[in-house]
mmCIF file of C-alpha atoms and ligand atoms in Angstrom:
data_model
loop_
_atom_site.group_PDB
_atom_site.id
_atom_site.type_symbol
_atom_site.label_atom_id
_atom_site.label_comp_id
_atom_site.label_asym_id
_atom_site.label_seq_id
_atom_site.Cartn_x
_atom_site.Cartn_y
_atom_site.Cartn_z
ATOM 1 C CA MET K 1 7.110 -3.225 21.974
ATOM 2 C CA SER K 2 3.586 -4.382 23.262
ATOM 3 C CA SER K 3 3.406 -8.008 22.309
ATOM 4 C CA ASP K 4 -0.489 -8.234 22.119
ATOM 5 C CA ARG K 5 -0.480 -5.597 19.455
ATOM 6 C CA TYR K 6 1.785 -7.685 16.957
ATOM 7 C CA LEU K 7 2.333 -11.130 15.764
ATOM 8 C CA LEU K 8 5.487 -12.140 14.168
ATOM 9 C CA TYR K 9 5.176 -13.919 10.802
ATOM 10 C CA HIS K 10 8.344 -14.979 8.934
ATOM 11 C CA GLY K 11 10.126 -12.391 10.901
ATOM 12 C CA LEU K 12 7.771 -9.553 9.989
ATOM 13 C CA LEU K 13 5.748 -7.515 12.449
ATOM 14 C CA ILE K 14 1.951 -7.694 11.761
ATOM 15 C CA SER K 15 -0.862 -5.926 13.569
ATOM 16 C CA THR K 16 -3.111 -8.339 15.618
ATOM 17 C CA VAL K 17 -6.191 -6.104 15.284
ATOM 18 C CA THR K 18 -6.680 -7.114 11.659
ATOM 19 C CA HIS K 19 -4.711 -10.230 11.318
ATOM 20 C CA THR K 20 -4.377 -13.744 12.788
ATOM 21 C CA THR K 21 -2.081 -16.609 12.381
ATOM 22 C CA GLU K 22 -5.014 -18.255 10.488
ATOM 23 C CA SER K 23 -5.648 -15.344 8.314
ATOM 24 C CA LEU K 24 -1.960 -15.429 7.166
ATOM 25 C CA LYS K 25 -2.271 -19.058 6.604
ATOM 26 C CA TYR K 26 -5.515 -18.563 4.632
ATOM 27 C CA ALA K 27 -3.615 -15.991 2.391
ATOM 28 C CA ARG K 28 -0.792 -18.486 1.609
ATOM 29 C CA ALA K 29 -3.283 -21.164 0.527
ATOM 30 C CA PHE K 30 -5.528 -18.774 -1.161
ATOM 31 C CA PRO K 31 -6.832 -20.222 -4.424
ATOM 32 C CA VAL K 32 -5.987 -17.498 -7.069
ATOM 33 C CA GLU K 33 -8.223 -16.971 -9.940
ATOM 34 C CA ASP K 34 -6.793 -16.106 -13.334
ATOM 35 C CA THR K 35 -8.644 -12.920 -13.373
ATOM 36 C CA ASP K 36 -7.622 -11.728 -9.961
ATOM 37 C CA VAL K 37 -5.669 -8.594 -9.667
ATOM 38 C CA PHE K 38 -3.302 -7.948 -6.658
ATOM 39 C CA VAL K 39 -2.045 -4.568 -5.809
ATOM 40 C CA VAL K 40 0.884 -4.831 -3.750
ATOM 41 C CA THR K 41 2.401 -2.059 -1.402
ATOM 42 C CA TYR K 42 4.574 -1.563 1.519
ATOM 43 C CA PRO K 43 2.492 0.193 4.024
ATOM 44 C CA LYS K 44 1.831 4.076 3.419
ATOM 45 C CA SER K 45 2.762 3.682 -0.215
ATOM 46 C CA GLY K 46 -0.539 4.534 -1.683
ATOM 47 C CA THR K 47 -2.748 1.346 -0.834
ATOM 48 C CA THR K 48 -6.005 3.200 -0.114
ATOM 49 C CA TRP K 49 -5.353 5.277 -3.283
ATOM 50 C CA MET K 50 -5.316 2.232 -5.238
ATOM 51 C CA GLN K 51 -8.249 0.766 -3.611
ATOM 52 C CA GLU K 52 -10.249 3.677 -5.205
ATOM 53 C CA ILE K 53 -8.610 3.399 -8.631
ATOM 54 C CA LEU K 54 -8.762 -0.455 -9.029
ATOM 55 C CA PRO K 55 -12.518 -1.018 -8.776
ATOM 56 C CA LEU K 56 -13.225 1.779 -11.294
ATOM 57 C CA LEU K 57 -10.786 0.223 -13.693
ATOM 58 C CA LEU K 58 -12.384 -3.141 -13.298
ATOM 59 C CA ASN K 59 -15.955 -1.874 -13.781
ATOM 60 C CA GLY K 60 -15.392 0.626 -16.289
ATOM 61 C CA GLY K 61 -15.739 3.787 -14.321
ATOM 62 C CA ASP K 62 -19.012 2.968 -12.183
ATOM 63 C CA LEU K 63 -18.765 5.072 -9.066
ATOM 64 C CA THR K 64 -21.265 2.793 -7.040
ATOM 65 C CA PRO K 65 -18.849 0.691 -5.147
ATOM 66 C CA VAL K 66 -16.473 3.517 -4.127
ATOM 67 C CA GLN K 67 -19.368 5.532 -2.815
ATOM 68 C CA SER K 68 -21.200 2.640 -1.047
ATOM 69 C CA ILE K 69 -18.454 0.112 0.002
ATOM 70 C CA PRO K 70 -15.739 0.932 2.603
ATOM 71 C CA ASN K 71 -12.251 0.457 0.955
ATOM 72 C CA TRP K 72 -11.439 -2.391 3.173
ATOM 73 C CA ASP K 73 -14.307 -4.504 1.889
ATOM 74 C CA ARG K 74 -14.254 -3.154 -1.612
ATOM 75 C CA VAL K 75 -10.591 -4.129 -2.371
ATOM 76 C CA PRO K 76 -9.755 -6.389 0.682
ATOM 77 C CA TRP K 77 -6.434 -7.112 2.169
ATOM 78 C CA LEU K 78 -5.491 -10.661 1.218
ATOM 79 C CA GLU K 79 -3.910 -11.456 4.453
ATOM 80 C CA GLU K 80 -6.452 -10.007 6.681
ATOM 81 C CA THR K 81 -9.181 -11.738 8.747
ATOM 82 C CA ARG K 82 -12.178 -10.065 6.842
ATOM 83 C CA VAL K 83 -11.576 -11.371 3.501
ATOM 84 C CA ALA K 84 -12.497 -15.098 4.185
ATOM 85 C CA LYS K 85 -15.965 -14.048 5.407
ATOM 86 C CA PHE K 86 -16.982 -12.722 1.999
ATOM 87 C CA VAL K 87 -14.683 -13.780 -0.683
ATOM 88 C CA ASP K 88 -17.149 -16.498 -2.037
ATOM 89 C CA ARG K 89 -19.635 -13.553 -2.676
ATOM 90 C CA PHE K 90 -16.970 -11.501 -4.461
ATOM 91 C CA ALA K 91 -17.548 -11.070 -8.243
ATOM 92 C CA SER K 92 -14.759 -11.630 -10.739
ATOM 93 C CA PRO K 93 -12.598 -9.976 -11.743
ATOM 94 C CA ARG K 94 -11.577 -9.587 -8.039
ATOM 95 C CA GLY K 95 -9.332 -7.015 -6.770
ATOM 96 C CA PHE K 96 -7.005 -7.390 -3.675
ATOM 97 C CA VAL K 97 -4.539 -5.507 -1.960
ATOM 98 C CA THR K 98 -1.635 -7.028 0.012
ATOM 99 C CA HIS K 99 1.387 -5.933 1.837
ATOM 100 C CA LEU K 100 3.064 -9.416 1.742
ATOM 101 C CA PRO K 101 6.423 -9.901 0.360
ATOM 102 C CA TYR K 102 6.533 -12.002 -2.733
ATOM 103 C CA HIS K 103 7.636 -15.191 -0.951
ATOM 104 C CA LEU K 104 4.767 -15.146 1.325
ATOM 105 C CA MET K 105 2.076 -14.831 -1.381
ATOM 106 C CA PRO K 106 -0.289 -17.642 -2.248
ATOM 107 C CA THR K 107 1.494 -20.650 -3.852
ATOM 108 C CA SER K 108 -1.149 -20.547 -6.565
ATOM 109 C CA LEU K 109 -0.210 -17.186 -7.755
ATOM 110 C CA GLN K 110 2.723 -18.286 -9.913
ATOM 111 C CA ASN K 111 0.946 -20.758 -12.083
ATOM 112 C CA SER K 112 -2.205 -18.604 -12.545
ATOM 113 C CA LYS K 113 -2.700 -15.869 -14.990
ATOM 114 C CA ALA K 114 -3.389 -13.334 -12.201
ATOM 115 C CA LYS K 115 -1.940 -9.774 -12.537
ATOM 116 C CA VAL K 116 0.034 -7.791 -10.025
ATOM 117 C CA ILE K 117 0.680 -3.986 -9.787
ATOM 118 C CA TYR K 118 3.330 -3.148 -7.383
ATOM 119 C CA VAL K 119 3.413 0.402 -6.135
ATOM 120 C CA THR K 120 6.635 1.999 -4.620
ATOM 121 C CA ARG K 121 6.877 5.260 -2.779
ATOM 122 C CA ASN K 122 9.841 7.365 -1.816
ATOM 123 C CA PRO K 123 10.878 5.771 1.536
ATOM 124 C CA LYS K 124 11.528 8.908 3.194
ATOM 125 C CA ASP K 125 7.888 9.882 2.428
ATOM 126 C CA VAL K 126 6.738 6.436 3.454
ATOM 127 C CA MET K 127 8.492 6.973 6.817
ATOM 128 C CA VAL K 128 6.922 10.369 7.541
ATOM 129 C CA SER K 129 3.611 9.026 6.571
ATOM 130 C CA SER K 130 3.824 6.116 8.807
ATOM 131 C CA TYR K 131 5.184 8.203 11.732
ATOM 132 C CA TYR K 132 2.008 10.174 11.687
ATOM 133 C CA PHE K 133 -0.109 6.955 11.132
ATOM 134 C CA HIS K 134 1.392 5.536 14.203
ATOM 135 C CA GLN K 135 0.158 8.643 16.260
ATOM 136 C CA MET K 136 -3.413 8.253 15.025
ATOM 137 C CA ALA K 137 -3.626 4.435 14.944
ATOM 138 C CA CYS K 138 -4.404 3.579 18.538
ATOM 139 C CA PHE K 139 -3.742 -0.097 17.887
ATOM 140 C CA LEU K 140 -0.085 0.443 17.235
ATOM 141 C CA ASP K 141 2.720 1.404 19.559
ATOM 142 C CA ASP K 142 3.585 5.057 19.985
ATOM 143 C CA PRO K 143 6.272 6.000 17.290
ATOM 144 C CA GLY K 144 8.473 7.839 19.800
ATOM 145 C CA THR K 145 10.342 10.642 18.412
ATOM 146 C CA PHE K 146 11.033 11.170 14.827
ATOM 147 C CA GLN K 147 14.583 9.970 15.055
ATOM 148 C CA GLU K 148 13.537 7.010 17.151
ATOM 149 C CA PHE K 149 10.866 5.949 14.526
ATOM 150 C CA SER K 150 13.358 6.535 11.690
ATOM 151 C CA ASP K 151 15.720 4.155 13.438
ATOM 152 C CA LYS K 152 13.054 1.499 13.820
ATOM 153 C CA PHE K 153 11.894 1.907 10.183
ATOM 154 C CA LEU K 154 15.522 1.441 8.923
ATOM 155 C CA LYS K 155 15.878 -1.543 11.074
ATOM 156 C CA GLY K 156 12.706 -3.098 9.813
ATOM 157 C CA GLN K 157 11.181 -2.927 13.385
ATOM 158 C CA VAL K 158 7.742 -1.769 11.803
ATOM 159 C CA LEU K 159 4.941 -3.307 10.160
ATOM 160 C CA PHE K 160 6.026 -5.734 7.335
ATOM 161 C CA GLY K 161 9.649 -5.334 8.073
ATOM 162 C CA LYS K 162 12.156 -3.249 6.018
ATOM 163 C CA TRP K 163 10.962 -1.173 3.043
ATOM 164 C CA THR K 164 14.163 -2.347 1.098
ATOM 165 C CA ASP K 165 13.380 -6.145 1.658
ATOM 166 C CA HIS K 166 9.877 -5.528 0.463
ATOM 167 C CA VAL K 167 10.907 -3.729 -2.731
ATOM 168 C CA LYS K 168 13.643 -6.068 -3.527
ATOM 169 C CA SER K 169 11.458 -9.268 -2.994
ATOM 170 C CA TRP K 170 8.926 -7.918 -5.627
ATOM 171 C CA ARG K 171 11.767 -7.293 -8.169
ATOM 172 C CA HIS K 172 12.742 -10.950 -8.242
ATOM 173 C CA THR K 173 9.603 -12.794 -9.156
ATOM 174 C CA GLU K 174 8.624 -15.298 -11.763
ATOM 175 C CA LEU K 175 5.705 -13.320 -12.907
ATOM 176 C CA GLY K 176 7.125 -11.854 -16.189
ATOM 177 C CA ASP K 177 4.688 -9.522 -17.967
ATOM 178 C CA ARG K 178 1.983 -10.111 -15.383
ATOM 179 C CA ILE K 179 3.629 -7.540 -12.951
ATOM 180 C CA LEU K 180 3.535 -3.916 -13.484
ATOM 181 C CA TYR K 181 5.777 -1.497 -11.404
ATOM 182 C CA THR K 182 4.454 2.065 -10.585
ATOM 183 C CA THR K 183 5.236 4.650 -8.191
ATOM 184 C CA TYR K 184 3.163 7.039 -5.954
ATOM 185 C CA GLU K 185 5.173 9.744 -7.534
ATOM 186 C CA GLU K 186 4.019 8.819 -10.971
ATOM 187 C CA MET K 187 0.442 9.047 -9.768
ATOM 188 C CA ILE K 188 1.023 12.413 -8.131
ATOM 189 C CA GLN K 189 2.685 13.760 -11.367
ATOM 190 C CA ASP K 190 0.143 12.580 -13.884
ATOM 191 C CA LEU K 191 -2.867 10.534 -12.615
ATOM 192 C CA PRO K 192 -4.679 10.244 -15.940
ATOM 193 C CA GLY K 193 -1.567 8.848 -17.397
ATOM 194 C CA ALA K 194 -0.934 6.325 -14.656
ATOM 195 C CA VAL K 195 -4.540 5.251 -14.826
ATOM 196 C CA ARG K 196 -4.293 4.812 -18.615
ATOM 197 C CA ARG K 197 -1.173 2.604 -18.076
ATOM 198 C CA TYR K 198 -2.729 0.471 -15.418
ATOM 199 C CA SER K 199 -5.788 0.140 -17.669
ATOM 200 C CA ASP K 200 -3.773 -0.892 -20.632
ATOM 201 C CA PHE K 201 -1.970 -3.548 -18.438
ATOM 202 C CA LEU K 202 -5.216 -4.899 -17.173
ATOM 203 C CA GLY K 203 -6.504 -4.985 -20.728
ATOM 204 C CA ARG K 204 -9.527 -2.901 -20.015
ATOM 205 C CA ASN K 205 -9.334 -0.769 -23.006
ATOM 206 C CA LEU K 206 -11.050 2.185 -21.409
ATOM 207 C CA SER K 207 -11.922 5.512 -23.256
ATOM 208 C CA GLU K 208 -10.137 8.645 -22.628
ATOM 209 C CA GLU K 209 -13.405 9.979 -21.072
ATOM 210 C CA VAL K 210 -13.556 7.149 -18.517
ATOM 211 C CA ILE K 211 -9.937 7.454 -17.772
ATOM 212 C CA GLN K 212 -10.348 11.048 -16.953
ATOM 213 C CA LYS K 213 -13.399 10.420 -14.976
ATOM 214 C CA ILE K 214 -11.461 7.882 -12.785
ATOM 215 C CA ALA K 215 -8.612 10.333 -12.233
ATOM 216 C CA ASP K 216 -11.009 12.977 -11.379
ATOM 217 C CA HIS K 217 -12.689 10.868 -8.908
ATOM 218 C CA CYS K 218 -9.469 9.494 -7.399
ATOM 219 C CA CYS K 219 -7.967 13.043 -6.523
ATOM 220 C CA PHE K 220 -6.846 13.596 -3.039
ATOM 221 C CA ASP K 221 -9.645 16.085 -2.284
ATOM 222 C CA LYS K 222 -12.490 14.083 -3.327
ATOM 223 C CA MET K 223 -11.089 10.932 -1.508
ATOM 224 C CA LYS K 224 -10.649 12.880 1.634
ATOM 225 C CA THR K 225 -14.212 13.745 1.643
ATOM 226 C CA ASN K 226 -15.487 10.067 0.602
ATOM 227 C CA ARG K 227 -16.558 8.431 3.931
ATOM 228 C CA MET K 228 -16.030 4.947 2.301
ATOM 229 C CA SER K 229 -12.360 5.855 1.680
ATOM 230 C CA ASN K 230 -11.167 8.250 4.481
ATOM 231 C CA TYR K 231 -11.518 5.992 7.502
ATOM 232 C CA SER K 232 -13.887 8.184 9.184
ATOM 233 C CA LEU K 233 -16.175 5.029 9.689
ATOM 234 C CA VAL K 234 -13.482 3.456 12.127
ATOM 235 C CA PRO K 235 -14.288 4.251 15.597
ATOM 236 C CA GLY K 236 -12.189 6.636 17.467
ATOM 237 C CA GLU K 237 -10.802 4.053 19.733
ATOM 238 C CA PHE K 238 -8.844 2.521 16.775
ATOM 239 C CA MET K 239 -8.005 5.656 14.726
ATOM 240 C CA ASP K 240 -8.048 9.264 16.355
ATOM 241 C CA SER K 241 -8.108 11.324 13.274
ATOM 242 C CA SER K 242 -7.778 14.500 15.653
ATOM 243 C CA LYS K 243 -4.129 13.420 16.132
ATOM 244 C CA SER K 244 -3.633 13.086 12.234
ATOM 245 C CA PRO K 245 -5.913 12.401 9.574
ATOM 246 C CA PHE K 246 -5.524 9.145 7.576
ATOM 247 C CA LEU K 247 -5.509 11.153 4.337
ATOM 248 C CA ARG K 248 -3.006 13.375 5.725
ATOM 249 C CA LYS K 249 -1.263 15.457 3.085
ATOM 250 C CA GLY K 250 -1.052 13.532 -0.098
ATOM 251 C CA ILE K 251 1.977 15.040 -1.528
ATOM 252 C CA ALA K 252 5.402 13.782 -2.679
ATOM 253 C CA GLY K 253 8.409 15.233 -0.928
ATOM 254 C CA ASP K 254 6.890 15.967 2.496
ATOM 255 C CA TRP K 255 10.163 14.460 4.081
ATOM 256 C CA LYS K 256 11.821 17.771 3.265
ATOM 257 C CA ASN K 257 9.615 19.205 6.058
ATOM 258 C CA HIS K 258 10.772 16.700 8.549
ATOM 259 C CA PHE K 259 14.318 15.578 8.036
ATOM 260 C CA THR K 260 17.469 17.594 9.027
ATOM 261 C CA PRO K 261 20.234 17.434 6.398
ATOM 262 C CA GLU K 262 22.170 15.041 8.670
ATOM 263 C CA GLN K 263 19.174 12.744 9.091
ATOM 264 C CA GLU K 264 18.516 12.708 5.338
ATOM 265 C CA ALA K 265 22.222 11.956 4.682
ATOM 266 C CA SER K 266 22.381 8.781 6.926
ATOM 267 C CA PHE K 267 18.835 7.601 5.918
ATOM 268 C CA SER K 268 19.652 7.847 2.144
ATOM 269 C CA ALA K 269 23.089 6.154 2.694
ATOM 270 C CA ILE K 270 21.607 3.209 4.563
ATOM 271 C CA ILE K 271 18.869 2.732 1.742
ATOM 272 C CA ARG K 272 21.294 3.234 -1.114
ATOM 273 C CA LYS K 273 23.604 0.414 0.549
ATOM 274 C CA GLU K 274 20.826 -1.990 0.984
ATOM 275 C CA MET K 275 19.654 -1.417 -2.615
ATOM 276 C CA GLU K 276 23.081 -1.878 -4.189
ATOM 277 C CA GLY K 277 23.140 -3.975 -7.223
ATOM 278 C CA GLU K 278 19.456 -3.717 -7.987
ATOM 279 C CA GLU K 279 19.968 -0.629 -10.414
ATOM 280 C CA LEU K 280 16.417 0.592 -9.824
ATOM 281 C CA VAL K 281 15.744 4.165 -11.008
ATOM 282 C CA PHE K 282 13.041 6.048 -9.111
ATOM 283 C CA PRO K 283 11.541 9.460 -9.793
ATOM 284 C CA TRP K 284 12.746 10.709 -6.362
ATOM 285 C CA HIS K 285 16.534 9.990 -7.419
ATOM 286 C CA SER K 286 16.564 12.936 -9.468
ATOM 287 C CA GLU K 287 15.573 15.288 -6.649
HETATM 288 P P1 A3P A 301 0.518 11.066 3.547
HETATM 289 O O1 A3P A 301 0.452 10.399 4.978
HETATM 290 O O2 A3P A 301 1.768 11.215 3.182
HETATM 291 O O3 A3P A 301 -0.501 12.052 3.354
HETATM 292 P P2 A3P A 301 -1.556 3.828 2.486
HETATM 293 O O4 A3P A 301 -2.967 3.863 1.931
HETATM 294 O O5 A3P A 301 -0.826 2.803 1.851
HETATM 295 O O6 A3P A 301 -1.644 3.765 3.951
HETATM 296 O O7 A3P A 301 -0.972 5.331 2.193
HETATM 297 C C1 A3P A 301 -1.391 6.313 2.701
HETATM 298 C C2 A3P A 301 -0.796 7.528 2.102
HETATM 299 O O8 A3P A 301 -1.305 7.766 0.828
HETATM 300 C C3 A3P A 301 -1.002 8.861 2.828
HETATM 301 O O9 A3P A 301 -0.005 9.640 2.654
HETATM 302 C C4 A3P A 301 -2.272 9.405 2.102
HETATM 303 O O10 A3P A 301 -2.658 10.765 2.226
HETATM 304 C C5 A3P A 301 -1.890 9.080 0.732
HETATM 305 N N1 A3P A 301 -3.005 9.106 -0.313
HETATM 306 C C6 A3P A 301 -4.116 8.381 -0.112
HETATM 307 N N2 A3P A 301 -5.038 8.790 -1.245
HETATM 308 C C7 A3P A 301 -4.360 9.648 -2.045
HETATM 309 C C8 A3P A 301 -4.578 10.438 -3.103
HETATM 310 N N3 A3P A 301 -5.798 10.327 -3.733
HETATM 311 N N4 A3P A 301 -3.664 11.331 -3.645
HETATM 312 C C9 A3P A 301 -2.564 11.533 -2.974
HETATM 313 N N5 A3P A 301 -2.094 10.746 -1.794
HETATM 314 C C10 A3P A 301 -3.025 9.887 -1.331
#
């Protein structure tokens, strides 16, 4: 592993292109406002998708920000360096994304009234998506073979550590009804339904017409052509979309095109063992 590409933060690998020790400290000390909304994801679980949906939920369906502001400034990552530069000019209610586990979130989160939407995705699809992302993201180590990357993923030797640790950390919070759990698969299956659930959770009270407008705008094909959301603004030296586009396939179950039956069996057995006792039911369990 190339040591100048990553820093280690509480045992988690983090990219040095977008993070510093200071930015991570800043996130921990961040003064959370009661109206803040945090979308939390393990990488490759639908972060960019939620960066499209959330502003529209918060502003009642006005497309202006998603058509004029790049996703990373529109709904910034709490732990990245950029956020400190403009957060003072950010209007409330503010939307953020983060890949942090619960115990590394701002200490002020717990006693605030801020809300959290936690998105989970089938770890097999997360791994496949991440495998391609590592091929196009020139600031990350080459993933090696599919099997090599899968081994690293299961050991947590990837950005933000183990998938299972992340998911478990967010299931044991003191946030009560201030956290909503959703899945990438729920959004794939019924985007208007998912948007309506998020709207109700955030107390937005949006009409069916606005819900439908948001869902229509946030479909994969529209986002793929939205330059503010498809990462085409990022210079080729950082992201080489000729190797793999950032918005790659946008489906559930692409793992079936990549795993052999043996790989699937051993991957699933490890995840199952590590999730023992959690009694979580996810849409992909019935596959
Ligand atoms: P794939 O690589 O499987 O296509 P993140 O934003 O957390 O990095 O996640 C990226 C994944 O979310 C990619 O998955 C990307 O295509 C998918 N994605 C982004 N927007 C989407 C949308 N509107 N519909 C479906 N999938 C979407």
